[in-house]
Amino acid sequence: MIRARVIGAGVAGLCAAWALARAGVEVELVETAAAVGAGCSRYAGGMIAPWCELENAEPLVACLGGEALDFWSRELAVATIAGSLVVAPARETAELTDFARRTKNFCRLDADGIAALEPDLAGRFPRALYFPAEAHLDPRQALSALDARLASLPNVARRFGVNADALPPAPDWTIDCRGFSARGALPGLRGVKGEMLLLRSDDIRLSRPVRLLHPRRPAYIVPRGDGLFMIGATMIENEERARVTARSIVELVNSAFTLHPAFGEAEIVETGSDVRPAFVDNLPRLTLRGRTLFINGLYRHGFLLAPALAARAARIVCDGVDFPELTNAHSGERAFA
Ligand SMILES: Cc1cc2nc3c(=O)[nH]c(=O)nc-3n(C[C@H](O)[C@H](O)[C@H](O)COP(=O)(O)OP(=O)(O)OC[C@H]3O[C@@H](n4cnc5c(N)ncnc54)[C@H](O)[C@@H]3O)c2cc1C
């Protein structure tokens, strides 16, 4: 039986451990923190939105991201497929036109269509784009559910509170999923800071993520149930992990307020920040060095891409298959049909 040590219990490591274990590999999952989701994955919005992401991402992201819909909604059954709604204030309709030009798999809604989908947004926006096949999840719930499933598998040992750097080399394979902590080993890996806000309001009901297009403060709002809403996220080119600035909070609150004034009265439940691990082209990469495979560069697409990357990592370990669109270092070589 092949043995693999997976380092890191963020979304990349948990998905990798799952895919390897399901392929019959004996897995040791090692995590420095006392539980899952201590890293960047904790702060994600949890939008599984492959077609919306085409606004700024390469077709590769949408293609791999399509696999995440099935994984999170059917295999793990933690995601809700209720679509995504994209709106813009009346004076910013050019933003909506531009978004439509770059993306696909949506339908256009007028004010009545918006009201039918999200009654609390009635009369607030003249037009919207609706991506019906997209999904959302609560990242912390999803990570815990995946961890519980791993705990039930006989060929998986989970070790929390253990720093992998202090361990002797792994017997067969090492799957390095340390996220931004792997930057010393992966030249070109950088951090893109993201801040988020968790609000509670009993005055607003939303059934799906809503993206607000705005030239200065684009944002998204993801309903988490029980009156909780995640507002995200800033995108700042620095590697400061934990500091949340007053300016960012003002901008996120303003965006929420633009979506619906009732957010002005919402309770601030949590603020959070971490850095998204990203390569220069913002595409993920599988880096193979001997029998160490790094899964990294998930950028703003951790939950969207981890299932597909994990499935391919398992094929590399078990069958020696190559995936040039993910393993070639130079983005110019990573064309994807
Ligand atoms: C505000 C914000 C919003 C986001 N929204 C979304 C979204 O809506 N959808 C989406 O798909 N993505 C989103 N992302 C991106 C997503 O969160 C990241 O792409 C993803 O979390 C990266 O996962 P990872 O497993 O590579 O890293 P991490 O989650 O950081 O996991 C790495 C793990 O490795 C552990 N570790 C490090 N070193 C060691 C060691 N030596 N030994 C043992 N363990 C170690 C760490 O403790 C950590 O638990 C968002 C990110 C942010 C910050």
Coordinates of C-alpha atoms and ligand atoms in Angstrom, one line a residue:
M1 CA 0.0 0.0 0.0
I2 CA 1.3 3.5 -0.9
R3 CA 1.8 5.7 2.1
A4 CA 1.5 9.5 2.0
R5 CA 2.0 12.3 4.5
V6 CA -0.3 15.3 3.9
I7 CA 1.0 18.5 5.5
G8 CA -1.7 21.1 6.4
A9 CA -5.4 20.7 7.2
G10 CA -6.7 23.6 5.2
V11 CA -9.0 23.0 2.3
A12 CA -6.1 21.8 0.0
G13 CA -4.8 19.3 2.5
L14 CA -8.1 17.9 3.6
C15 CA -9.3 17.4 0.0
A16 CA -5.9 15.8 -0.8
A17 CA -6.2 13.5 2.1
W18 CA -9.7 12.5 1.1
A19 CA -8.8 11.9 -2.6
L20 CA -5.7 9.8 -1.6
A21 CA -7.5 7.8 1.0
R22 CA -10.3 7.1 -1.4
A23 CA -7.7 5.9 -3.9
G24 CA -6.5 3.4 -1.3
V25 CA -3.4 5.3 -0.1
E26 CA -2.5 5.1 3.6
V27 CA -2.7 8.7 4.7
E28 CA -1.1 10.6 7.6
L29 CA -2.5 14.1 7.9
V30 CA -0.4 16.5 9.9
E31 CA -1.5 19.9 11.1
T32 CA 0.3 22.4 13.4
A33 CA -3.0 23.8 14.8
A34 CA -5.2 21.9 17.2
A35 CA -8.0 21.6 14.7
V36 CA -8.9 22.0 11.0
G37 CA -9.3 25.4 9.3
A38 CA -6.7 27.4 11.2
G39 CA -5.2 29.0 8.1
C40 CA -6.5 31.0 5.2
S41 CA -9.4 28.5 4.5
R42 CA -11.1 29.8 7.7
Y43 CA -11.8 33.2 6.2
A44 CA -13.1 32.2 2.7
G45 CA -16.5 33.3 1.5
G46 CA -17.3 29.8 0.4
M47 CA -18.7 30.7 -3.1
I48 CA -18.4 27.8 -5.5
A49 CA -18.8 30.1 -8.5
P50 CA -16.8 28.9 -11.5
W51 CA -18.6 31.0 -14.1
C52 CA -18.7 34.3 -12.1
E53 CA -14.9 33.9 -11.4
L54 CA -14.3 34.1 -15.2
E55 CA -14.6 37.8 -14.6
N56 CA -10.9 37.8 -13.6
A57 CA -9.7 34.2 -14.0
E58 CA -8.5 32.0 -16.8
P59 CA -10.8 29.3 -18.3
L60 CA -8.7 26.7 -16.4
V61 CA -10.2 27.9 -13.2
A62 CA -13.8 27.6 -14.4
C63 CA -13.1 24.2 -15.9
L64 CA -11.5 22.7 -12.7
G65 CA -14.0 24.6 -10.6
G66 CA -16.9 22.8 -12.2
E67 CA -15.8 19.6 -10.4
A68 CA -16.1 21.4 -7.1
L69 CA -19.9 21.8 -7.6
D70 CA -20.3 18.0 -7.6
F71 CA -17.9 17.4 -4.8
W72 CA -19.2 19.9 -2.3
S73 CA -22.9 19.5 -3.1
R74 CA -23.2 15.8 -3.8
E75 CA -20.2 13.9 -2.5
L76 CA -19.9 15.8 0.8
A77 CA -23.4 17.3 0.7
V78 CA -22.4 20.6 2.4
A79 CA -23.1 23.1 -0.3
T80 CA -26.4 24.6 -1.5
I81 CA -26.9 25.1 -5.2
A82 CA -29.0 28.3 -5.2
G83 CA -27.0 30.2 -7.8
S84 CA -25.3 33.5 -7.6
L85 CA -26.8 37.0 -8.2
V86 CA -24.7 39.8 -9.6
V87 CA -26.1 43.4 -9.2
A88 CA -24.8 46.9 -9.8
P89 CA -26.3 50.3 -8.7
A90 CA -28.4 52.0 -11.4
R91 CA -25.6 54.4 -12.3
E92 CA -23.0 51.5 -12.7
T93 CA -24.8 49.4 -15.3
A94 CA -21.6 49.5 -17.5
E95 CA -20.0 47.3 -14.8
L96 CA -22.8 44.8 -15.3
T97 CA -22.3 44.8 -19.1
D98 CA -18.6 44.3 -18.6
F99 CA -19.1 41.4 -16.2
A100 CA -21.6 39.7 -18.6
R101 CA -19.0 40.0 -21.4
R102 CA -16.4 38.1 -19.5
T103 CA -18.5 35.4 -17.9
K104 CA -21.0 32.7 -19.0
N105 CA -23.9 30.4 -18.0
F106 CA -26.1 33.2 -16.6
C107 CA -29.4 34.7 -17.4
R108 CA -30.4 38.4 -17.3
L109 CA -33.0 39.6 -14.8
D110 CA -34.9 42.8 -14.6
A111 CA -36.2 44.4 -11.4
D112 CA -39.2 42.0 -11.2
G113 CA -36.9 39.0 -11.7
I114 CA -34.6 40.2 -8.9
A115 CA -37.6 40.6 -6.6
A116 CA -38.9 37.1 -7.4
L117 CA -35.5 35.6 -6.5
E118 CA -34.6 37.8 -3.5
P119 CA -37.7 39.6 -2.2
D120 CA -35.6 41.7 0.2
L121 CA -33.8 43.3 -2.8
A122 CA -37.1 44.3 -4.5
G123 CA -36.8 47.8 -6.0
R124 CA -33.1 48.2 -5.2
F125 CA -31.5 47.3 -8.5
P126 CA -32.8 47.7 -12.1
R127 CA -30.9 44.7 -13.6
A128 CA -28.9 41.7 -12.5
L129 CA -27.1 38.6 -13.8
Y130 CA -28.2 35.2 -12.3
F131 CA -25.8 32.2 -12.5
P132 CA -28.3 29.4 -11.5
A133 CA -25.9 26.5 -11.3
E134 CA -23.5 28.0 -8.8
A135 CA -23.3 27.0 -5.1
H136 CA -22.2 28.3 -1.7
L137 CA -21.2 26.7 1.6
D138 CA -20.0 27.6 5.0
P139 CA -16.2 27.0 4.9
R140 CA -15.8 26.2 8.6
Q141 CA -18.7 23.7 8.4
A142 CA -17.3 22.2 5.2
L143 CA -13.8 21.7 6.7
S144 CA -15.3 20.1 9.8
A145 CA -17.5 17.8 7.7
L146 CA -14.5 16.7 5.6
D147 CA -12.4 16.1 8.7
A148 CA -15.2 14.0 10.2
R149 CA -15.4 11.9 7.1
L150 CA -11.6 11.4 7.2
A151 CA -11.8 10.4 10.8
S152 CA -14.2 7.6 9.8
L153 CA -11.7 6.1 7.2
P154 CA -9.5 3.2 8.5
N155 CA -6.6 4.2 6.3
V156 CA -6.3 7.8 7.6
A157 CA -4.4 9.0 10.7
R158 CA -5.0 12.7 11.6
R159 CA -2.4 14.3 13.8
F160 CA -3.2 17.8 15.1
G161 CA -0.8 20.0 17.1
V162 CA 2.2 18.6 15.2
N163 CA 4.6 20.7 13.1
A164 CA 5.7 18.6 10.1
D165 CA 9.1 20.3 10.1
A166 CA 10.0 18.4 13.3
L167 CA 9.1 15.0 11.8
P168 CA 11.5 12.5 10.2
P169 CA 11.0 12.2 6.4
A170 CA 7.8 10.6 5.2
P171 CA 8.1 6.9 4.1
D172 CA 6.8 7.2 0.5
W173 CA 5.1 10.5 -0.5
T174 CA 4.8 13.9 1.0
I175 CA 1.9 16.1 -0.1
D176 CA 2.7 19.6 1.0
C177 CA -0.4 21.7 1.4
R178 CA 0.9 24.4 3.8
G179 CA -0.6 27.3 1.9
F180 CA 1.3 30.5 2.3
S181 CA 3.6 28.9 4.9
A182 CA 5.3 27.0 2.0
R183 CA 6.6 30.3 0.5
G184 CA 10.2 29.5 1.5
A185 CA 10.0 26.3 -0.6
L186 CA 8.1 27.6 -3.6
P187 CA 9.8 30.5 -5.4
G188 CA 7.3 33.0 -6.7
L189 CA 4.6 32.2 -4.2
R190 CA 3.2 35.5 -2.8
G191 CA 0.4 36.5 -0.5
V192 CA -2.6 38.5 -1.4
K193 CA -4.3 39.8 1.7
G194 CA -8.0 39.4 2.1
E195 CA -10.1 40.9 4.9
M196 CA -13.7 39.8 5.7
L197 CA -16.5 40.7 8.0
L198 CA -19.3 38.7 9.6
L199 CA -22.5 40.5 10.2
R200 CA -25.7 39.5 11.9
S201 CA -29.1 41.0 10.9
D202 CA -32.6 39.6 11.4
D203 CA -34.0 42.3 9.1
I204 CA -32.6 40.8 5.8
R205 CA -33.1 37.5 4.1
L206 CA -30.9 36.3 1.2
S207 CA -31.0 32.9 -0.2
R208 CA -27.8 33.0 -2.3
P209 CA -24.5 34.9 -2.6
V210 CA -24.9 38.4 -4.1
R211 CA -22.0 40.2 -5.8
L212 CA -22.1 43.9 -5.8
L213 CA -20.3 45.5 -8.8
H214 CA -18.8 48.8 -8.1
P215 CA -15.8 50.6 -9.6
R216 CA -14.3 51.4 -6.2
R217 CA -15.7 48.9 -3.7
P218 CA -16.8 45.7 -5.3
A219 CA -17.9 43.1 -2.7
Y220 CA -19.9 40.0 -2.1
I221 CA -22.3 38.9 0.6
V222 CA -22.8 35.2 1.4
P223 CA -25.7 34.2 3.6
R224 CA -24.6 31.7 6.3
G225 CA -28.0 31.1 7.9
D226 CA -29.4 32.2 11.3
G227 CA -29.1 35.9 10.2
L228 CA -25.3 35.7 9.6
F229 CA -23.8 37.2 6.5
M230 CA -20.2 37.1 5.4
I231 CA -19.1 40.2 3.6
G232 CA -15.9 40.0 1.6
A233 CA -13.3 40.6 0.6
T234 CA -10.5 43.0 0.2
M235 CA -7.7 42.2 -2.3
I236 CA -4.5 43.8 -1.2
E237 CA -1.0 43.0 -2.5
N238 CA 0.7 42.6 0.8
E239 CA 1.6 39.7 3.1
E240 CA 0.3 41.0 6.4
R241 CA -1.7 38.1 7.6
A242 CA -3.8 39.1 10.6
R243 CA -4.3 42.9 10.8
V244 CA -7.7 44.2 9.8
T245 CA -7.7 47.9 8.9
A246 CA -10.4 50.5 9.7
R247 CA -10.5 51.5 6.1
S248 CA -11.2 48.0 4.9
I249 CA -14.0 47.6 7.4
V250 CA -15.5 50.9 6.4
E251 CA -15.4 49.8 2.7
L252 CA -17.0 46.4 3.5
V253 CA -19.7 47.9 5.6
N254 CA -20.4 50.6 2.9
S255 CA -20.8 47.8 0.3
A256 CA -23.2 45.9 2.5
F257 CA -25.1 49.1 3.1
T258 CA -25.3 49.8 -0.6
L259 CA -26.8 46.4 -1.1
H260 CA -29.4 46.9 1.6
P261 CA -29.6 49.8 4.2
A262 CA -30.7 47.4 6.9
F263 CA -27.0 46.3 7.1
G264 CA -26.4 49.6 8.7
E265 CA -28.0 48.3 11.9
A266 CA -26.4 44.8 11.7
E267 CA -24.2 43.5 14.5
I268 CA -20.5 43.0 13.7
V269 CA -19.9 39.4 14.8
E270 CA -16.3 39.0 13.5
T271 CA -13.6 40.5 11.4
G272 CA -10.8 38.4 10.0
S273 CA -7.9 38.5 7.6
D274 CA -5.3 36.2 6.0
V275 CA -3.2 36.0 2.9
R276 CA -4.3 34.0 -0.1
P277 CA -1.3 31.9 -1.5
A278 CA -0.8 32.9 -5.1
F279 CA 1.7 32.5 -8.0
V280 CA 2.3 35.4 -10.4
D281 CA -0.4 34.3 -12.8
N282 CA -2.9 33.6 -10.0
L283 CA -3.3 30.0 -11.2
P284 CA -2.8 27.0 -9.0
R285 CA 0.2 24.7 -9.4
L286 CA 1.1 21.1 -8.6
T287 CA 4.9 21.1 -8.1
L288 CA 6.6 17.7 -8.1
R289 CA 10.1 17.4 -6.6
G290 CA 11.0 13.7 -6.2
R291 CA 8.3 12.2 -4.1
T292 CA 7.2 15.6 -2.7
L293 CA 4.1 17.1 -4.4
F294 CA 3.2 20.7 -3.5
I295 CA -0.5 21.7 -4.0
N296 CA -0.5 25.5 -3.8
G297 CA -1.4 28.8 -5.3
L298 CA -5.1 28.4 -4.8
Y299 CA -5.4 32.2 -4.5
R300 CA -9.0 33.3 -4.2
H301 CA -10.2 29.8 -5.4
G302 CA -9.5 27.5 -2.5
F303 CA -12.8 25.8 -2.2
L304 CA -13.4 26.1 -5.9
L305 CA -10.2 24.4 -6.9
A306 CA -9.1 22.1 -4.1
P307 CA -11.3 19.1 -5.1
A308 CA -10.0 19.0 -8.7
L309 CA -6.4 19.5 -7.6
A310 CA -6.7 16.8 -5.0
A311 CA -8.1 14.3 -7.5
R312 CA -5.2 15.0 -9.9
A313 CA -2.7 14.7 -7.0
A314 CA -4.0 11.3 -6.3
R315 CA -3.6 10.3 -9.9
I316 CA 0.0 11.5 -9.8
V317 CA 0.8 9.5 -6.7
C318 CA -1.1 6.3 -7.6
D319 CA -0.8 6.2 -11.4
G320 CA 2.1 8.5 -12.3
V321 CA -0.1 10.6 -14.6
D322 CA 1.1 14.1 -15.6
F323 CA -1.2 17.2 -15.8
P324 CA 0.9 19.7 -17.8
E325 CA -1.7 22.4 -17.4
L326 CA -1.0 22.3 -13.7
T327 CA 2.5 21.2 -13.4
N328 CA 4.3 23.4 -16.0
A329 CA 6.0 26.3 -14.2
H330 CA 5.6 28.9 -16.9
S331 CA 2.2 30.3 -17.4
G332 CA 2.8 30.6 -21.1
E333 CA 2.9 26.8 -21.3
R334 CA -0.3 26.4 -19.3
A335 CA -2.7 27.0 -22.1
F336 CA -5.9 25.1 -21.6
A337 CA -8.4 24.2 -24.2
Ligands
LIG1 C1 -11.1 36.9 2.9 C2 -11.0 35.7 2.0 C3 -12.1 35.3 1.2 C4 -11.9 34.1 0.4 N1 -13.1 33.7 -0.3 C5 -13.0 32.5 -1.0 C6 -14.2 32.0 -1.7 O1 -15.3 32.5 -1.6 N2 -14.0 30.8 -2.4 C7 -12.9 30.2 -2.5 O2 -12.8 29.1 -3.1 N3 -11.7 30.7 -1.9 C8 -11.8 31.8 -1.2 N4 -10.6 32.3 -0.6 C9 -9.3 31.7 -0.8 C10 -9.1 30.5 0.0 O3 -9.4 30.8 1.4 C11 -7.7 30.0 -0.1 O4 -7.4 29.8 -1.5 C12 -7.5 28.7 0.6 O5 -7.9 28.8 1.9 C13 -6.0 28.2 0.6 O6 -6.1 26.9 1.2 P1 -4.8 26.1 1.6 O7 -5.3 24.8 2.1 O8 -3.8 26.1 0.5 O9 -4.1 27.0 2.8 P2 -4.5 27.2 4.3 O10 -6.0 27.2 4.5 O11 -3.8 28.3 4.8 O12 -4.0 25.8 5.0 C14 -2.7 25.6 5.3 C15 -2.6 24.7 6.6 O13 -1.3 24.3 6.7 C16 -0.9 24.3 8.1 N5 0.5 24.3 8.2 C17 1.4 25.2 7.8 N6 2.7 24.9 8.1 C18 2.6 23.6 8.7 C19 3.6 22.7 9.1 N7 4.9 23.0 9.1 N8 3.1 21.5 9.7 C20 1.8 21.2 9.8 N9 0.9 22.1 9.3 C21 1.2 23.3 8.8 C22 -1.6 25.6 8.6 O14 -1.8 25.6 10.0 C23 -2.9 25.6 7.8 O15 -3.9 24.9 8.5 C24 -10.7 33.5 0.3 C25 -9.6 33.9 1.0 C26 -9.7 35.0 1.9 C27 -8.6 35.4 2.8

